[in-house]
Amino acid sequence: AEQIDRAATHEKREKSILFCPSGCSSSHAAVKWECSAIIDDGTGQCKLYAERESALLLLGGSLDVASIENGAWELDGGVFFQPSLPASSYAMEFIKDATIKARRCNVETKRNKRIKIHSKDLPSAFSLLPAGVKAEYLLHKHCRQWYQHNHHLKMDLFCRCKPLSEHVTSVNQTE
C-alpha cells in the first residue's frame, strides 16, 4: 500500500500546478509543514513558530499527515487552518455536494430492496471528496478538536501545509 501511495503522490506532483521558479524537477519536491501560535499568559505575548517535524509534533500524533500532504498537491496555496476563518467556500461546496450524493445513494439503496448492499459498502460523503478538500477538512477537524481540548493554554493556532522543494533552505515565516 505504501508503494501505491508513493506512486500516487509522485503522479500528483507531476500534475500539480505548483512549480519551482528555478525549474527544478518535481521529484525533488516535498510538503512543508508550518505552524505558528500566539501564546498569551496574561503578562505578555509571544509568537511560537515551528516547521516540518516540529510543527507535526506541536499538532499531535493523531493527525492524518499522509492524506493532508496528498491533498496539498492539488491546492495552489497548500492547505491551511486559522481558527478565525471557516473552511474555504470551495471546500464547503464540495462537502455539500458530496453529502447530498451520499444521502441520495443511501435513500435509493433503501428503496430498492432487491439490491443487497451492506451499509459499510455505501459511499460516505468523505469518500466522495477530492483529495484537496479531504486535506482541508482533515486539517480543520484536527486543529479545531486540538483547540477545544487545549483552549485553556490561551494559544491561537495557525497551520499551513504546502508543497515545497526539499532544496529550499529558507522560507518566509507565516504571518
Short mmCIF file of C-alpha atoms in Angstrom, two decimals:
data_model
loop_
_atom_site.label_atom_id
_atom_site.label_comp_id
_atom_site.label_asym_id
_atom_site.label_seq_id
_atom_site.Cartn_x
_atom_site.Cartn_y
_atom_site.Cartn_z
CA ALA A 1 0.00 0.00 0.00
CA GLU A 2 2.88 2.37 0.79
CA GLN A 3 4.34 1.90 -2.70
CA ILE A 4 0.95 2.72 -4.26
CA ASP A 5 0.73 5.87 -2.09
CA ARG A 6 4.22 6.93 -3.22
CA ALA A 7 3.30 6.37 -6.87
CA ALA A 8 0.08 8.36 -6.46
CA THR A 9 1.96 11.18 -4.71
CA HIS A 10 4.58 11.26 -7.47
CA GLU A 11 1.82 11.42 -10.09
CA LYS A 12 0.15 14.30 -8.21
CA ARG A 13 3.49 16.12 -8.10
CA GLU A 14 3.84 15.75 -11.86
CA LYS A 15 0.29 17.05 -12.49
CA SER A 16 0.47 19.77 -9.83
CA ILE A 17 0.08 23.38 -10.87
CA LEU A 18 2.89 24.18 -8.43
CA PHE A 19 6.40 24.53 -9.82
CA CYS A 20 9.87 25.63 -8.79
CA PRO A 21 10.83 29.04 -10.23
CA SER A 22 14.34 27.63 -10.83
CA GLY A 23 12.91 24.82 -12.96
CA CYS A 24 13.75 22.00 -10.52
CA SER A 25 12.19 18.61 -11.14
CA SER A 26 9.05 17.90 -9.15
CA SER A 27 10.69 14.66 -7.96
CA HIS A 28 12.76 16.82 -5.58
CA ALA A 29 9.69 18.46 -4.07
CA ALA A 30 8.27 17.73 -0.65
CA VAL A 31 5.47 19.08 1.51
CA LYS A 32 6.49 21.59 4.17
CA TRP A 33 4.53 21.94 7.39
CA GLU A 34 4.44 25.29 9.17
CA CYS A 35 2.71 26.12 12.40
CA SER A 36 2.68 29.35 14.35
CA ALA A 37 0.91 30.27 17.55
CA ILE A 38 0.49 33.31 19.72
CA ILE A 39 0.87 32.39 23.37
CA ASP A 40 -0.60 34.76 25.95
CA ASP A 41 -0.07 34.12 29.66
CA GLY A 42 -1.75 37.34 30.79
CA THR A 43 1.52 39.20 31.33
CA GLY A 44 2.64 39.27 27.73
CA GLN A 45 2.51 37.54 24.39
CA CYS A 46 4.98 35.51 22.41
CA LYS A 47 4.83 34.09 18.90
CA LEU A 48 5.87 30.47 18.50
CA TYR A 49 6.91 29.27 15.07
CA ALA A 50 7.58 25.65 14.10
CA GLU A 51 8.16 23.97 10.78
CA ARG A 52 8.46 20.47 9.38
CA GLU A 53 8.67 17.76 12.08
CA SER A 54 8.43 20.32 14.89
CA ALA A 55 5.10 21.53 13.53
CA LEU A 56 3.82 17.96 13.38
CA LEU A 57 4.90 17.38 16.98
CA LEU A 58 3.03 20.50 18.04
CA LEU A 59 -0.12 19.29 16.26
CA GLY A 60 -0.05 15.86 17.88
CA GLY A 61 0.14 12.31 16.64
CA SER A 62 -3.48 11.68 15.66
CA LEU A 63 -3.23 13.84 12.53
CA ASP A 64 -3.61 12.04 9.18
CA VAL A 65 -0.42 13.51 7.74
CA ALA A 66 -0.34 11.39 4.56
CA SER A 67 -3.86 12.39 3.47
CA ILE A 68 -3.22 16.07 4.11
CA GLU A 69 0.10 16.03 2.25
CA ASN A 70 -1.55 14.16 -0.63
CA GLY A 71 -4.22 16.84 -0.89
CA ALA A 72 -1.73 19.71 -0.60
CA TRP A 73 -0.52 18.93 -4.12
CA GLU A 74 -3.96 19.72 -5.54
CA LEU A 75 -4.30 23.18 -4.00
CA ASP A 76 -2.18 26.03 -5.31
CA GLY A 77 -1.90 27.67 -1.89
CA GLY A 78 -1.49 24.45 0.06
CA VAL A 79 -3.77 23.56 2.97
CA PHE A 80 -4.11 25.91 5.90
CA PHE A 81 -6.05 26.41 9.10
CA GLN A 82 -6.70 29.56 11.07
CA PRO A 83 -9.27 29.45 13.89
CA SER A 84 -10.87 32.75 12.97
CA LEU A 85 -11.60 31.58 9.42
CA PRO A 86 -14.08 28.93 8.29
CA ALA A 87 -13.19 26.31 5.71
CA SER A 88 -12.91 27.70 2.19
CA SER A 89 -16.08 28.20 0.17
CA TYR A 90 -14.52 25.83 -2.40
CA ALA A 91 -14.33 23.05 0.21
CA MET A 92 -17.75 23.79 1.65
CA GLU A 93 -19.36 23.49 -1.79
CA PHE A 94 -17.73 20.09 -2.39
CA ILE A 95 -18.73 18.89 1.08
CA LYS A 96 -22.33 19.96 0.50
CA ASP A 97 -22.47 18.21 -2.90
CA ALA A 98 -20.83 15.03 -1.55
CA THR A 99 -23.26 14.92 1.38
CA ILE A 100 -26.24 15.21 -0.98
CA LYS A 101 -24.84 12.48 -3.28
CA ALA A 102 -24.16 10.12 -0.36
CA ARG A 103 -27.66 10.65 1.08
CA ARG A 104 -29.24 10.14 -2.34
CA CYS A 105 -27.34 6.87 -2.78
CA ASN A 106 -28.39 5.67 0.69
CA VAL A 107 -32.07 6.52 0.05
CA GLU A 108 -32.08 4.85 -3.37
CA THR A 109 -30.49 1.72 -1.92
CA LYS A 110 -33.09 1.54 0.86
CA ARG A 111 -35.93 1.98 -1.65
CA ASN A 112 -34.63 -0.74 -3.93
CA LYS A 113 -34.80 -3.70 -1.57
CA ARG A 114 -33.84 -6.16 -4.30
CA ILE A 115 -30.25 -4.98 -4.11
CA LYS A 116 -28.49 -6.33 -1.03
CA ILE A 117 -25.80 -3.82 -0.06
CA HIS A 118 -24.29 -3.56 3.38
CA SER A 119 -24.22 -0.08 4.86
CA LYS A 120 -20.41 -0.25 5.03
CA ASP A 121 -20.33 -0.58 1.22
CA LEU A 122 -22.31 2.62 0.66
CA PRO A 123 -20.24 5.70 -0.14
CA SER A 124 -19.71 8.21 2.63
CA ALA A 125 -19.69 11.91 1.90
CA PHE A 126 -15.98 11.95 2.82
CA SER A 127 -15.13 9.23 0.29
CA LEU A 128 -16.66 11.34 -2.49
CA LEU A 129 -14.44 14.38 -1.82
CA PRO A 130 -11.37 15.21 -3.93
CA ALA A 131 -8.01 14.86 -2.14
CA GLY A 132 -7.54 18.63 -1.69
CA VAL A 133 -10.88 19.04 0.05
CA LYS A 134 -10.25 15.95 2.20
CA ALA A 135 -6.95 17.50 3.25
CA GLU A 136 -8.58 20.80 4.20
CA TYR A 137 -11.38 19.01 6.06
CA LEU A 138 -8.96 16.78 8.00
CA LEU A 139 -6.68 19.67 8.97
CA HIS A 140 -9.62 21.84 10.10
CA LYS A 141 -11.17 18.96 12.05
CA HIS A 142 -7.92 18.07 13.78
CA CYS A 143 -6.97 21.67 14.63
CA ARG A 144 -10.44 22.57 15.91
CA GLN A 145 -10.52 19.47 18.12
CA TRP A 146 -6.99 20.25 19.32
CA TYR A 147 -8.05 23.81 20.08
CA GLN A 148 -11.14 22.64 22.02
CA HIS A 149 -9.02 20.38 24.23
CA ASN A 150 -6.24 22.95 24.69
CA HIS A 151 -8.14 26.25 24.81
CA HIS A 152 -7.01 26.75 28.40
CA LEU A 153 -3.48 27.27 27.05
CA LYS A 154 -4.63 30.58 25.53
CA MET A 155 -2.98 29.74 22.25
CA ASP A 156 -4.20 30.70 18.78
CA LEU A 157 -3.06 28.18 16.23
CA PHE A 158 -2.35 28.81 12.57
CA CYS A 159 -1.21 25.88 10.47
CA ARG A 160 -0.21 25.63 6.83
CA CYS A 161 0.87 22.61 4.81
CA LYS A 162 2.30 23.41 1.40
CA PRO A 163 4.40 21.67 -1.22
CA LEU A 164 7.99 22.90 -1.22
CA SER A 165 11.22 21.82 -2.88
CA GLU A 166 13.44 19.95 -0.43
CA HIS A 167 16.42 22.03 -1.57
CA VAL A 168 14.96 25.30 -0.31
CA THR A 169 16.83 26.31 2.84
CA SER A 170 14.76 29.30 3.91
CA VAL A 171 11.16 30.39 3.54
CA ASN A 172 9.36 33.48 4.72
CA GLN A 173 7.66 32.77 8.02
CA THR A 174 3.90 32.55 8.16
CA GLU A 175 2.02 35.58 9.32
#
